[in-house]
Short mmCIF file of N, CA and C in Angstrom, two decimals:
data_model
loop_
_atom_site.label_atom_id
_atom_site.label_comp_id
_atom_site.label_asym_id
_atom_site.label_seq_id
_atom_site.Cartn_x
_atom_site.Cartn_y
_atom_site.Cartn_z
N UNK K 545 -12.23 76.47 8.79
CA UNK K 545 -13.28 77.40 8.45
C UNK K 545 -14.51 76.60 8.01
N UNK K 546 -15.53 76.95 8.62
CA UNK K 546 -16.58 76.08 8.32
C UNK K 546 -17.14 76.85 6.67
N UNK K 547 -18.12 75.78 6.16
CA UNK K 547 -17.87 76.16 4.94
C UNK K 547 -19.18 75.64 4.91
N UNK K 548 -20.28 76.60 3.85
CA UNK K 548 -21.68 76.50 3.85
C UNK K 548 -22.30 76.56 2.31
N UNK K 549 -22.88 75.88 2.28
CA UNK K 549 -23.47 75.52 0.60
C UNK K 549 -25.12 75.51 1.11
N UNK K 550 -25.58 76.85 -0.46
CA UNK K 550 -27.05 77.31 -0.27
C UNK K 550 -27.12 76.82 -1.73
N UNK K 551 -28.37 75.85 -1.81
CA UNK K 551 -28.35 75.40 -3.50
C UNK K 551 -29.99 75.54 -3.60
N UNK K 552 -30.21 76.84 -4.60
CA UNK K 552 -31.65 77.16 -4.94
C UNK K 552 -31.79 76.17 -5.93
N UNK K 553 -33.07 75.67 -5.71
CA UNK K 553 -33.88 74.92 -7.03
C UNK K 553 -34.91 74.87 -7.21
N UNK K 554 -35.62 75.03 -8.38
CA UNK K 554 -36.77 75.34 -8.74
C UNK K 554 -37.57 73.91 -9.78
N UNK K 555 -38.64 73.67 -8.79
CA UNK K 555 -39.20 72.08 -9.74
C UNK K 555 -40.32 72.20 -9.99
N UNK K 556 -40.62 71.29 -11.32
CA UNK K 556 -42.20 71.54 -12.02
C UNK K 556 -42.74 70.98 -10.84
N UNK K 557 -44.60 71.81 -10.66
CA UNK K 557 -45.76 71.55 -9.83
C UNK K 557 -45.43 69.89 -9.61
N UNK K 558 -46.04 69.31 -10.58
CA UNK K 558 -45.85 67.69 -9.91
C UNK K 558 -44.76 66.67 -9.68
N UNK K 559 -43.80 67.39 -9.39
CA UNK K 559 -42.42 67.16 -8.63
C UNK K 559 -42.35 67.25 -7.33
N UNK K 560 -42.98 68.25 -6.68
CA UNK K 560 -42.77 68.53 -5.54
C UNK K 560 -42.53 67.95 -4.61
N UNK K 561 -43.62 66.65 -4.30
CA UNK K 561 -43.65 65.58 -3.56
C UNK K 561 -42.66 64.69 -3.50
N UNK K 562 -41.79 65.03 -4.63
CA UNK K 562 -41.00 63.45 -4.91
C UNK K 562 -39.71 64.37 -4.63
N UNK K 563 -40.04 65.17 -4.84
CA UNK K 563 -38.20 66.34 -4.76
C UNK K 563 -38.18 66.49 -3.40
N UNK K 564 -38.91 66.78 -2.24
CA UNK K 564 -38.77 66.47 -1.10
C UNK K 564 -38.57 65.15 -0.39
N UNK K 565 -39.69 64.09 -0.78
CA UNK K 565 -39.06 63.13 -0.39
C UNK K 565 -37.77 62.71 -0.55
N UNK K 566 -37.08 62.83 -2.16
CA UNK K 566 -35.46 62.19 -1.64
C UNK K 566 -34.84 62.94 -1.24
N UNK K 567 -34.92 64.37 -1.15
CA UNK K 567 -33.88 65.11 -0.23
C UNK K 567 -34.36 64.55 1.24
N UNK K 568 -35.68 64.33 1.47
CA UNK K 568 -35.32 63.69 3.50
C UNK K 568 -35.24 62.89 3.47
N UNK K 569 -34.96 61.63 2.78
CA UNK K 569 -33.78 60.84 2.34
C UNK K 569 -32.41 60.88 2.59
N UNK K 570 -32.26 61.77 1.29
CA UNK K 570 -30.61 62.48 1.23
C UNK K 570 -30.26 62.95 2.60
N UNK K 571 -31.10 63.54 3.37
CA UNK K 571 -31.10 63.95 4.72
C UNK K 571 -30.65 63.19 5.96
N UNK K 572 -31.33 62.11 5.37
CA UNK K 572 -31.08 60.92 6.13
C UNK K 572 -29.37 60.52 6.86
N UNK K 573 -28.97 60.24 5.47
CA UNK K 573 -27.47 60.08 5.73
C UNK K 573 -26.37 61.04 5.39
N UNK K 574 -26.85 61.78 4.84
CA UNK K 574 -25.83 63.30 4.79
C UNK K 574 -25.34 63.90 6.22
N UNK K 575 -26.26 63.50 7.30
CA UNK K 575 -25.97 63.88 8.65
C UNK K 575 -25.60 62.96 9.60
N UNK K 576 -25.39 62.28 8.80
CA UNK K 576 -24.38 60.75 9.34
C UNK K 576 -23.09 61.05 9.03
N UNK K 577 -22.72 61.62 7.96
CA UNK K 577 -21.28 62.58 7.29
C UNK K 577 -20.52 62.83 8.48
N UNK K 578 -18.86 62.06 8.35
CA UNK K 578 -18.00 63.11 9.21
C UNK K 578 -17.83 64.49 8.80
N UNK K 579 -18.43 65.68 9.97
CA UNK K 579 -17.90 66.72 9.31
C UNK K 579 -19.08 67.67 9.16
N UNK K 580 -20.26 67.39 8.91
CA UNK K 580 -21.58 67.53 8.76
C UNK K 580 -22.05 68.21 9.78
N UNK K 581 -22.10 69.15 9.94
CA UNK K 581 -23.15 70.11 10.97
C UNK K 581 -24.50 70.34 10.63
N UNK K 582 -24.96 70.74 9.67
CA UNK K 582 -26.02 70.61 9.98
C UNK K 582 -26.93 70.24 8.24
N UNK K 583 -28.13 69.91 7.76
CA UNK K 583 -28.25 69.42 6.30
C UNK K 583 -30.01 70.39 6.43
N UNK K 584 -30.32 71.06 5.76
CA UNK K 584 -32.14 71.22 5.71
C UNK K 584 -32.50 71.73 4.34
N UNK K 585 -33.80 71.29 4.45
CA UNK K 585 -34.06 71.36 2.60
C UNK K 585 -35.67 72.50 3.35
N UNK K 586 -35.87 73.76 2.64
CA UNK K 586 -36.56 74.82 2.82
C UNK K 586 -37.65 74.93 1.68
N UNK K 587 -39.06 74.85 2.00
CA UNK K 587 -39.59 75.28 0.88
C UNK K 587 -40.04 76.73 0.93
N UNK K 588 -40.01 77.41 -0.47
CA UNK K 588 -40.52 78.74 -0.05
C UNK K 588 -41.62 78.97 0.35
N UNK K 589 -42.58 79.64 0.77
CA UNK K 589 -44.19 79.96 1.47
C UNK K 589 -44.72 80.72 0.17
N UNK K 590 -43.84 81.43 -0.79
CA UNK K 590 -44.50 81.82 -1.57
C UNK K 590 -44.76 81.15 -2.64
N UNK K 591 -44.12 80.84 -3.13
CA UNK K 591 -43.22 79.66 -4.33
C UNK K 591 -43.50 77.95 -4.19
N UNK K 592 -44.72 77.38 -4.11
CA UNK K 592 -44.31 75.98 -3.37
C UNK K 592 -43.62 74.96 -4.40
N UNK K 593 -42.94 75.79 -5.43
CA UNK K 593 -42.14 75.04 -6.38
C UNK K 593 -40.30 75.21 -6.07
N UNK K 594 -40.22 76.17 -5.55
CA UNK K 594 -38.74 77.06 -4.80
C UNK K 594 -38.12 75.97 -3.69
N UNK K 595 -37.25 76.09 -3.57
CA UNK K 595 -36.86 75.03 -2.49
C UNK K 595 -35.28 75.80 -2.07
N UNK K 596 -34.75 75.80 -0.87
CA UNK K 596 -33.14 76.05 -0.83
C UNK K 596 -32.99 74.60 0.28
N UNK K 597 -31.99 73.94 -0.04
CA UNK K 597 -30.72 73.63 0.37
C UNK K 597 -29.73 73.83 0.98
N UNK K 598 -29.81 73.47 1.95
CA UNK K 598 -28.47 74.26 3.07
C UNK K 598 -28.02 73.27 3.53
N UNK K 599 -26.77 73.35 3.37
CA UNK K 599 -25.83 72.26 4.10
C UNK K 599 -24.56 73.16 4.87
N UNK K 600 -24.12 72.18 5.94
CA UNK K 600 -23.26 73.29 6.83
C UNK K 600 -22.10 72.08 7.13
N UNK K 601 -21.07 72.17 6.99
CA UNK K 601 -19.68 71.59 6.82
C UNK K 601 -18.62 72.15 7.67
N UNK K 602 -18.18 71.21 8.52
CA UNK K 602 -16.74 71.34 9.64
C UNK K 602 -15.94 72.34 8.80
N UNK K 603 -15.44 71.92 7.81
CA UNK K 603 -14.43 72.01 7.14
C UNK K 603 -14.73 71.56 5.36
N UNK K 604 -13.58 72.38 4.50
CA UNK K 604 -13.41 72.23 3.12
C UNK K 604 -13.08 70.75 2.79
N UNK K 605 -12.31 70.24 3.73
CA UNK K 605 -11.96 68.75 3.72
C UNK K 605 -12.76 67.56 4.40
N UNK K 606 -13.93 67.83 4.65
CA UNK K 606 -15.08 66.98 5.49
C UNK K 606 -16.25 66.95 3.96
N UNK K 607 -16.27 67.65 3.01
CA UNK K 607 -17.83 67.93 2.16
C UNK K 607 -17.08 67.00 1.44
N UNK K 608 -17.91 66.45 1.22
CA UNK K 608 -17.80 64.47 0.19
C UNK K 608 -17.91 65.37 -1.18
N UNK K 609 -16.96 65.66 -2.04
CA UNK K 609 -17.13 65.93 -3.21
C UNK K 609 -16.44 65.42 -4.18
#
């Protein structure tokens, strides 16, 4: 069963820049992951402090936890 993790987070104004950069980072090799379908970091259009997290996983036994 594929298995999907949505992680809302919310960062002060002058974060923004730096909270994206290491998630496309984190991005980087999270989709190098056995198991890993798919990784994207979302900012909201309304909110440019809002962000979701989506990660998409083969399986319960593939997510590095």
């Amino acid at each position: 069963m594929e298995v999907v993790m949505d992680l809302h987070r919310k960062v002060k104004p002058e974060c923004v820049a730096a909270f994206k950069a290491s998630f496309a980072k984190c991005k980087e090799s999270t989709v190098l992951e056995p198991g890993c379908v798919d990784y994207g970091v979302y900012q909201s259009p309304e909110d440019s402090t809002e962000f979701l997290i989506k990660e998409n996983w083969t399986n319960m036994a593939r997510l590095p936890i």
